[in-house]
PDB file of C-alpha atoms in Angstrom:
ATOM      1  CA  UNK A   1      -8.745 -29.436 -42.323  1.00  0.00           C
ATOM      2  CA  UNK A   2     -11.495 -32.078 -42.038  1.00  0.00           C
ATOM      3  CA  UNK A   3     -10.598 -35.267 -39.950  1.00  0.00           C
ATOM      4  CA  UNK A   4      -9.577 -37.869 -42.622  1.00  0.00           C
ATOM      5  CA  UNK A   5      -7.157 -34.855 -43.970  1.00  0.00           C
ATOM      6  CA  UNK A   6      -5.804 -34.525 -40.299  1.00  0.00           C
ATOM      7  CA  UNK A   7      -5.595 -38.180 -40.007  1.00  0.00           C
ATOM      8  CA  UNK A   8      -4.049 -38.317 -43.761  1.00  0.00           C
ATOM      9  CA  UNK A   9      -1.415 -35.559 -42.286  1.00  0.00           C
ATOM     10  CA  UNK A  10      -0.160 -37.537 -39.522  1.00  0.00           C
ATOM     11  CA  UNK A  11      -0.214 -40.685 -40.811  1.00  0.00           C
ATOM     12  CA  UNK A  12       2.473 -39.070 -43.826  1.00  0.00           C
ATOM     13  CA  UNK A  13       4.458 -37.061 -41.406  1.00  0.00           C
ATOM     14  CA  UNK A  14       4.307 -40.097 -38.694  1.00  0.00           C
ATOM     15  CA  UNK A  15       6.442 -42.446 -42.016  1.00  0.00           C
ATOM     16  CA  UNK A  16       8.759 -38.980 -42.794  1.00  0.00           C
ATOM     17  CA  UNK A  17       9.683 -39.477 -39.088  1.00  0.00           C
ATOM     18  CA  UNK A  18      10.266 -43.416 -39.489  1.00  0.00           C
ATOM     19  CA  UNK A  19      12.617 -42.535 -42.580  1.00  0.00           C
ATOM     20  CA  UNK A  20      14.564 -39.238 -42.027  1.00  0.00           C
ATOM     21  CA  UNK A  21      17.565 -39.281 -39.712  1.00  0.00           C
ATOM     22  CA  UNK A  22      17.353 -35.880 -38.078  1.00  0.00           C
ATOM     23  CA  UNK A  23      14.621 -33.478 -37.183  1.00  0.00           C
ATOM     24  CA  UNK A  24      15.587 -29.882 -36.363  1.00  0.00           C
ATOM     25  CA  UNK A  25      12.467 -27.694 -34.461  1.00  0.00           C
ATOM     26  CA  UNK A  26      12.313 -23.699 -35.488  1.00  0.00           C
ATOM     27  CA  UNK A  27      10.410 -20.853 -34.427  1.00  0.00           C
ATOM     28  CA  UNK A  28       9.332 -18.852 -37.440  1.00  0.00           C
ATOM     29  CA  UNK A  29       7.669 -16.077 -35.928  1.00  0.00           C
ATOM     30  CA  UNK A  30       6.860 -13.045 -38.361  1.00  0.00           C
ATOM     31  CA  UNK A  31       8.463 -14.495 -41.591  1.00  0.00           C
ATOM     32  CA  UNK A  32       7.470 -13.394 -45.167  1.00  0.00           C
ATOM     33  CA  UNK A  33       5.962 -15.531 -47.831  1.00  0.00           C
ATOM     34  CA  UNK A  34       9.081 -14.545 -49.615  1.00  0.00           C
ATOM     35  CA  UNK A  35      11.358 -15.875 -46.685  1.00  0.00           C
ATOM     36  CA  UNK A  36       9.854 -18.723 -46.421  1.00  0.00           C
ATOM     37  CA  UNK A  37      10.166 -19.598 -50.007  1.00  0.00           C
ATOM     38  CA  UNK A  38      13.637 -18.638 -50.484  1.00  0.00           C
ATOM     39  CA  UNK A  39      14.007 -21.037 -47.048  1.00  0.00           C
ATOM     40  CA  UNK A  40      12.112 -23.749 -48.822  1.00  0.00           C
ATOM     41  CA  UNK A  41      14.403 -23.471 -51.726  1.00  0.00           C
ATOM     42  CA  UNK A  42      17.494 -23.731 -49.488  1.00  0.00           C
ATOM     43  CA  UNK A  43      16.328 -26.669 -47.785  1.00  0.00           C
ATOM     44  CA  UNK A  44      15.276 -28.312 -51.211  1.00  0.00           C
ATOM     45  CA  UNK A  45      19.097 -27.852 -52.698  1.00  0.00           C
ATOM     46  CA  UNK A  46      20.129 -29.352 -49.496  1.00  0.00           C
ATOM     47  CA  UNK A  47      17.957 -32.389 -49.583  1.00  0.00           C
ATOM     48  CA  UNK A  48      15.897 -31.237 -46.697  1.00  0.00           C
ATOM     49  CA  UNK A  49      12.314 -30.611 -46.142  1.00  0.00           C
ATOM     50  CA  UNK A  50      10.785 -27.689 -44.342  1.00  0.00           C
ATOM     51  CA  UNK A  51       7.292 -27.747 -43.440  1.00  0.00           C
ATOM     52  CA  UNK A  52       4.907 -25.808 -40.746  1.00  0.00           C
ATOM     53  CA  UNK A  53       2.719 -28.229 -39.010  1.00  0.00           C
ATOM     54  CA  UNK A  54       0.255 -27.785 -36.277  1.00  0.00           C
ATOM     55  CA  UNK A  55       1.654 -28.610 -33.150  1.00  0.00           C
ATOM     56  CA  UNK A  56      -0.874 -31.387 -31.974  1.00  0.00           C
ATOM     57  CA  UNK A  57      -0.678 -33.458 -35.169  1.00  0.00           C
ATOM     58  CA  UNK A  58       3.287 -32.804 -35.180  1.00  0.00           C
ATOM     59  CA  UNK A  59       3.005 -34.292 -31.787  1.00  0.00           C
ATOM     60  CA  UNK A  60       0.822 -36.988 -32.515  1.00  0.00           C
ATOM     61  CA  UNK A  61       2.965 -37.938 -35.663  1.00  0.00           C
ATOM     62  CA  UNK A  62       5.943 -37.818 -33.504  1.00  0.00           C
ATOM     63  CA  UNK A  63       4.192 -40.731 -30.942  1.00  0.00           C
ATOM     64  CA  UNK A  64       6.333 -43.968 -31.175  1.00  0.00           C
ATOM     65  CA  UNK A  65       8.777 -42.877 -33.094  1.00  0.00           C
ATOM     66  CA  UNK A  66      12.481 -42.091 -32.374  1.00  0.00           C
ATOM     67  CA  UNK A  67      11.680 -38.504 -32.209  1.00  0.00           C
ATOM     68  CA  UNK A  68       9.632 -38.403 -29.192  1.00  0.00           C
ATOM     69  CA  UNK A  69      11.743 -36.276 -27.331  1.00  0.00           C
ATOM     70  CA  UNK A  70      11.373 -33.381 -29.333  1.00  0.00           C
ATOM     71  CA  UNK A  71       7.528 -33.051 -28.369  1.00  0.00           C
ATOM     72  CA  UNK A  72       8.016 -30.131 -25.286  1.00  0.00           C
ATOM     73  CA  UNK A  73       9.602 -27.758 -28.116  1.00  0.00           C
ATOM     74  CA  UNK A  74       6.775 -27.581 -29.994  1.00  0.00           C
ATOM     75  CA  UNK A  75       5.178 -24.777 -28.500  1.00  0.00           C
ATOM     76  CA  UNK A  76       4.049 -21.472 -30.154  1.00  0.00           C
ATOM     77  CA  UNK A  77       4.765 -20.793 -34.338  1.00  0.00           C
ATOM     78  CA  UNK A  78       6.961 -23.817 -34.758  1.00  0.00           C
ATOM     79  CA  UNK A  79       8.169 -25.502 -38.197  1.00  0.00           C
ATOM     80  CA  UNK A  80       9.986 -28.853 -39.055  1.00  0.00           C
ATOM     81  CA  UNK A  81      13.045 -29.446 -41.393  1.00  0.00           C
ATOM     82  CA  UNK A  82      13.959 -32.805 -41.741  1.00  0.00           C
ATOM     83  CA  UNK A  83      16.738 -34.858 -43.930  1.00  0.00           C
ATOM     84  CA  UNK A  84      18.492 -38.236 -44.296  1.00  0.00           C
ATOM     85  CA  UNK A  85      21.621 -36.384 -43.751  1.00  0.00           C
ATOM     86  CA  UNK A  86      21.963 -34.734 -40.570  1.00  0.00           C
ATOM     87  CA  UNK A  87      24.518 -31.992 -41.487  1.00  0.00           C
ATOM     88  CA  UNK A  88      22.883 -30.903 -44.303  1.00  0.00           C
ATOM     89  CA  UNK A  89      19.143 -30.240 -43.249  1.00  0.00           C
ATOM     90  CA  UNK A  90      21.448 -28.770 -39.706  1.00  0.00           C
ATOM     91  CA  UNK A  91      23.738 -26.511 -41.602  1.00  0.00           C
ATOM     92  CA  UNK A  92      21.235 -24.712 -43.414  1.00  0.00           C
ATOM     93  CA  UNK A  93      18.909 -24.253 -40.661  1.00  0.00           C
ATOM     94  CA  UNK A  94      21.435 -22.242 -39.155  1.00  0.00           C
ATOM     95  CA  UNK A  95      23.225 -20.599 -42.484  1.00  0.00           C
ATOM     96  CA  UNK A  96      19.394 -19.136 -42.850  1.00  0.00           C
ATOM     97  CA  UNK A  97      19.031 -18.493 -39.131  1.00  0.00           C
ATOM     98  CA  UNK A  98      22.152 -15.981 -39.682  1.00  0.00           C
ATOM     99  CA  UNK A  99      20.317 -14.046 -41.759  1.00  0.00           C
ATOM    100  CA  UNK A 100      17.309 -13.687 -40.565  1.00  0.00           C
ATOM    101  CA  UNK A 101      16.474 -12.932 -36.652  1.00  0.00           C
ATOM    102  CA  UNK A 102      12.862 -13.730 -36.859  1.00  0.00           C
ATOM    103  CA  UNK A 103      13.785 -17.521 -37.773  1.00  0.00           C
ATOM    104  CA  UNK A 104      15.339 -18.982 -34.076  1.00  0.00           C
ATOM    105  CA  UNK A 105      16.658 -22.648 -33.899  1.00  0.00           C
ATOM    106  CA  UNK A 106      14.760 -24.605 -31.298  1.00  0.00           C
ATOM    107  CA  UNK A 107      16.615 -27.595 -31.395  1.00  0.00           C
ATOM    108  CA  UNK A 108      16.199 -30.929 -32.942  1.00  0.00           C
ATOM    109  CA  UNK A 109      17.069 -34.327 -32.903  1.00  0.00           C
ATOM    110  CA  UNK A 110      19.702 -36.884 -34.281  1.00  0.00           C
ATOM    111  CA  UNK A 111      17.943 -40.388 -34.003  1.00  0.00           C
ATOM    112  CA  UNK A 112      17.188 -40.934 -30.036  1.00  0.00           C
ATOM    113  CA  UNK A 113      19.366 -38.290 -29.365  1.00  0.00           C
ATOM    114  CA  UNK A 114      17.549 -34.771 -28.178  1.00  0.00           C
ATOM    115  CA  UNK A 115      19.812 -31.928 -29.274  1.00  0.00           C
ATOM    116  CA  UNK A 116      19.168 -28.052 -28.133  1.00  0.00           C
ATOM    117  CA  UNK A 117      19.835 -25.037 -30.881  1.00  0.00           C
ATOM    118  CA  UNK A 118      23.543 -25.893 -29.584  1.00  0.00           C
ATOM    119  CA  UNK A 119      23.690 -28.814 -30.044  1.00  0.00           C
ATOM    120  CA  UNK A 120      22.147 -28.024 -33.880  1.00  0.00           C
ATOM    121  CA  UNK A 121      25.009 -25.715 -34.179  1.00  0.00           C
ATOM    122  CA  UNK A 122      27.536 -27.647 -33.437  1.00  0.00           C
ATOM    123  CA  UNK A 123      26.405 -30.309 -35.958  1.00  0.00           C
ATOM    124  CA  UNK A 124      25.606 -27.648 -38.883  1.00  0.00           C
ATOM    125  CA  UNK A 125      30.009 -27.086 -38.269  1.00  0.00           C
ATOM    126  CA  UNK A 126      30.670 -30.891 -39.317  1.00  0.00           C
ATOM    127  CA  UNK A 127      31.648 -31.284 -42.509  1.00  0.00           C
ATOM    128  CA  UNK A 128      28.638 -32.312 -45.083  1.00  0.00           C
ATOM    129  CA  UNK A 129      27.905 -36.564 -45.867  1.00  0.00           C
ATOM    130  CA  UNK A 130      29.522 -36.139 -49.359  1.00  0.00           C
ATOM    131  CA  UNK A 131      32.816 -34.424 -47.725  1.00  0.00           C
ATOM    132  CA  UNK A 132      33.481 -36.766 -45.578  1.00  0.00           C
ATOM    133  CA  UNK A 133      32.935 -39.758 -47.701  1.00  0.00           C
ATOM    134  CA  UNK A 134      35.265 -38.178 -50.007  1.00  0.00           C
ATOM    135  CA  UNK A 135      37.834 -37.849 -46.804  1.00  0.00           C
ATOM    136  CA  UNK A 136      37.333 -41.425 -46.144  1.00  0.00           C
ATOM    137  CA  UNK A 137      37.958 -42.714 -49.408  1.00  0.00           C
ATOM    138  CA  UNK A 138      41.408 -39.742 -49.575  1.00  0.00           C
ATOM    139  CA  UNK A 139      42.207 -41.763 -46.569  1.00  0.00           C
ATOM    140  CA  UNK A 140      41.656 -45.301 -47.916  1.00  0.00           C
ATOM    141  CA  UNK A 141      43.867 -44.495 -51.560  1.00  0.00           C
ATOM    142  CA  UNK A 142      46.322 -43.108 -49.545  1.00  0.00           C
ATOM    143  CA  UNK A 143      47.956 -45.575 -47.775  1.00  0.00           C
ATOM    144  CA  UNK A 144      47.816 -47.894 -51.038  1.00  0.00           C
ATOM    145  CA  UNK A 145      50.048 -45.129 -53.017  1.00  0.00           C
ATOM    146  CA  UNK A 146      51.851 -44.640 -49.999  1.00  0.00           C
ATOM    147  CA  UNK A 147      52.972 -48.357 -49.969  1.00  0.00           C
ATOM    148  CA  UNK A 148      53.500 -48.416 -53.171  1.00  0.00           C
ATOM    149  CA  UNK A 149      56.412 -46.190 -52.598  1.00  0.00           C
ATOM    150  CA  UNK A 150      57.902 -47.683 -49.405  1.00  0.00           C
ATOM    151  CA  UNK A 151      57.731 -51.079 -51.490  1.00  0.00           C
ATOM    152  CA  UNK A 152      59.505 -49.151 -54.846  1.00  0.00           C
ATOM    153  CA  UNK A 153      62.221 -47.279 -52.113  1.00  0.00           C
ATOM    154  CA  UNK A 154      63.940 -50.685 -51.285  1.00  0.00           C
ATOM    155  CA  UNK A 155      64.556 -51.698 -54.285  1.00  0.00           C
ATOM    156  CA  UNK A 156      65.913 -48.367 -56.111  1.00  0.00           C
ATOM    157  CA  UNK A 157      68.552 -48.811 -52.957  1.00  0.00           C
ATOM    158  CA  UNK A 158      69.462 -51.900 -53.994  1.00  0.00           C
ATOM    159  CA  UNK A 159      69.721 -51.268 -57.351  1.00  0.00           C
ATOM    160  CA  UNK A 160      72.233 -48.281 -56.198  1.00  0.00           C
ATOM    161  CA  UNK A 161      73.680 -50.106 -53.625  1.00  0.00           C
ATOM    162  CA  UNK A 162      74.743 -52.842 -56.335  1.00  0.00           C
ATOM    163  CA  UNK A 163      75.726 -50.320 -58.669  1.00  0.00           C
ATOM    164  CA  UNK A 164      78.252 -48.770 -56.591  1.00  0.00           C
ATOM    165  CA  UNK A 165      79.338 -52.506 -55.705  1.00  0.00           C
ATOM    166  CA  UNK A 166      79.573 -53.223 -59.028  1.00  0.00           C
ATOM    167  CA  UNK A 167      81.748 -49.763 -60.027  1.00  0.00           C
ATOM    168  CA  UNK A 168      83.863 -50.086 -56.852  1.00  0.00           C
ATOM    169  CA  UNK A 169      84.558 -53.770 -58.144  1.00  0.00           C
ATOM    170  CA  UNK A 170      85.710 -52.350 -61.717  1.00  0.00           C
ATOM    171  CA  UNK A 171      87.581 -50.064 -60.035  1.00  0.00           C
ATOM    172  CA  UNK A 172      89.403 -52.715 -57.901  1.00  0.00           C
ATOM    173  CA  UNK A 173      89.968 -54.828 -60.838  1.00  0.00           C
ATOM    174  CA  UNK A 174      91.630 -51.965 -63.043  1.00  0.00           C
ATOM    175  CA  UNK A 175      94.147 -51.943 -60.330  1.00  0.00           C
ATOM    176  CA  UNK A 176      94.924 -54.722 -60.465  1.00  0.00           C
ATOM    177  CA  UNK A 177      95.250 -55.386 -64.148  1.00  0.00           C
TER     178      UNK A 177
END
């Protein structure tokens, strides 16, 4: 790379950085071409990116932005995944890191927050951005149908309750006739 590519480089990952919401770090020592694709692909379905970046213009990218902190672990054969939803670029990071021991989670980072290949982990068990908006809106219809029901209750036991008035009064007035 010439210095107006290196300069284009950082300048495109530096506004990836001002966009995305979470950065995860990985160590991809000794991984095929083939790995690396089917990775790619994963990442792609997921709405991530995955790209291998020299260090220093990672690191001079990262300068100002939220992601500062994640500048010490980028030492030795690291890579970047990145994605507007956090669970998503997090989960598959470590679904792939299952399967393969030559790709190891560094760690990453949510926003300001610094998170270690823990910390990764434990976000990659959260349920996805789609799953849980689907929760939320479960949770929102629910109480409507549920109210619905308390409010219909009431007045089926009214309508009984009159009922039984009303057949315990033409009871009482057969005996009487």
């Amino acid at each position: 790379m010439d210095r107006t590519e290196k300069r284009d480089f950082v300048a495109s990952l530096a506004a990836v950085f001002a966009e995305t919401s979470m950065v995860v770090v990985t160590r991809n020592d000794g991984l095929t071409v083939a790995e690396v694709t089917d990775l790619r692909r994963r990442m792609r379905a997921a709405g991530a990116t995955y790209k291998v970046a020299k260090n220093r213009l990672a690191t001079l990218a990262l300068e100002g932005t939220r992601f500062d902190g994640i500048k010490p672990m980028l030492t030795g054969p690291t890579a970047l995944a990145w994605s507007a939803d956090p669970v998503a670029v997090a989960k598959t990071a470590v679904e792939f890191a299952k399967t393969n021991e030559r790709f190891v989670l560094i760690g990453g980072a949510l926003g300001v927050q610094t998170l270690d290949a823990s910390g990764v982990k434990a976000l990659a068990e959260l349920p996805s951005l789609d799953a849980l908006r689907a929760k939320l809106l479960g949770l929102i219809v629910a109480p409507a149908t549920r109210i619905a029901g308390v409010l219909q209750a009431p007045a089926g036991q009214l309508a009984r309750v009159f009922g039984a008035y009303a057949k315990a009064g033409d009871g009482e007035a057969a005996d009487a006739a």
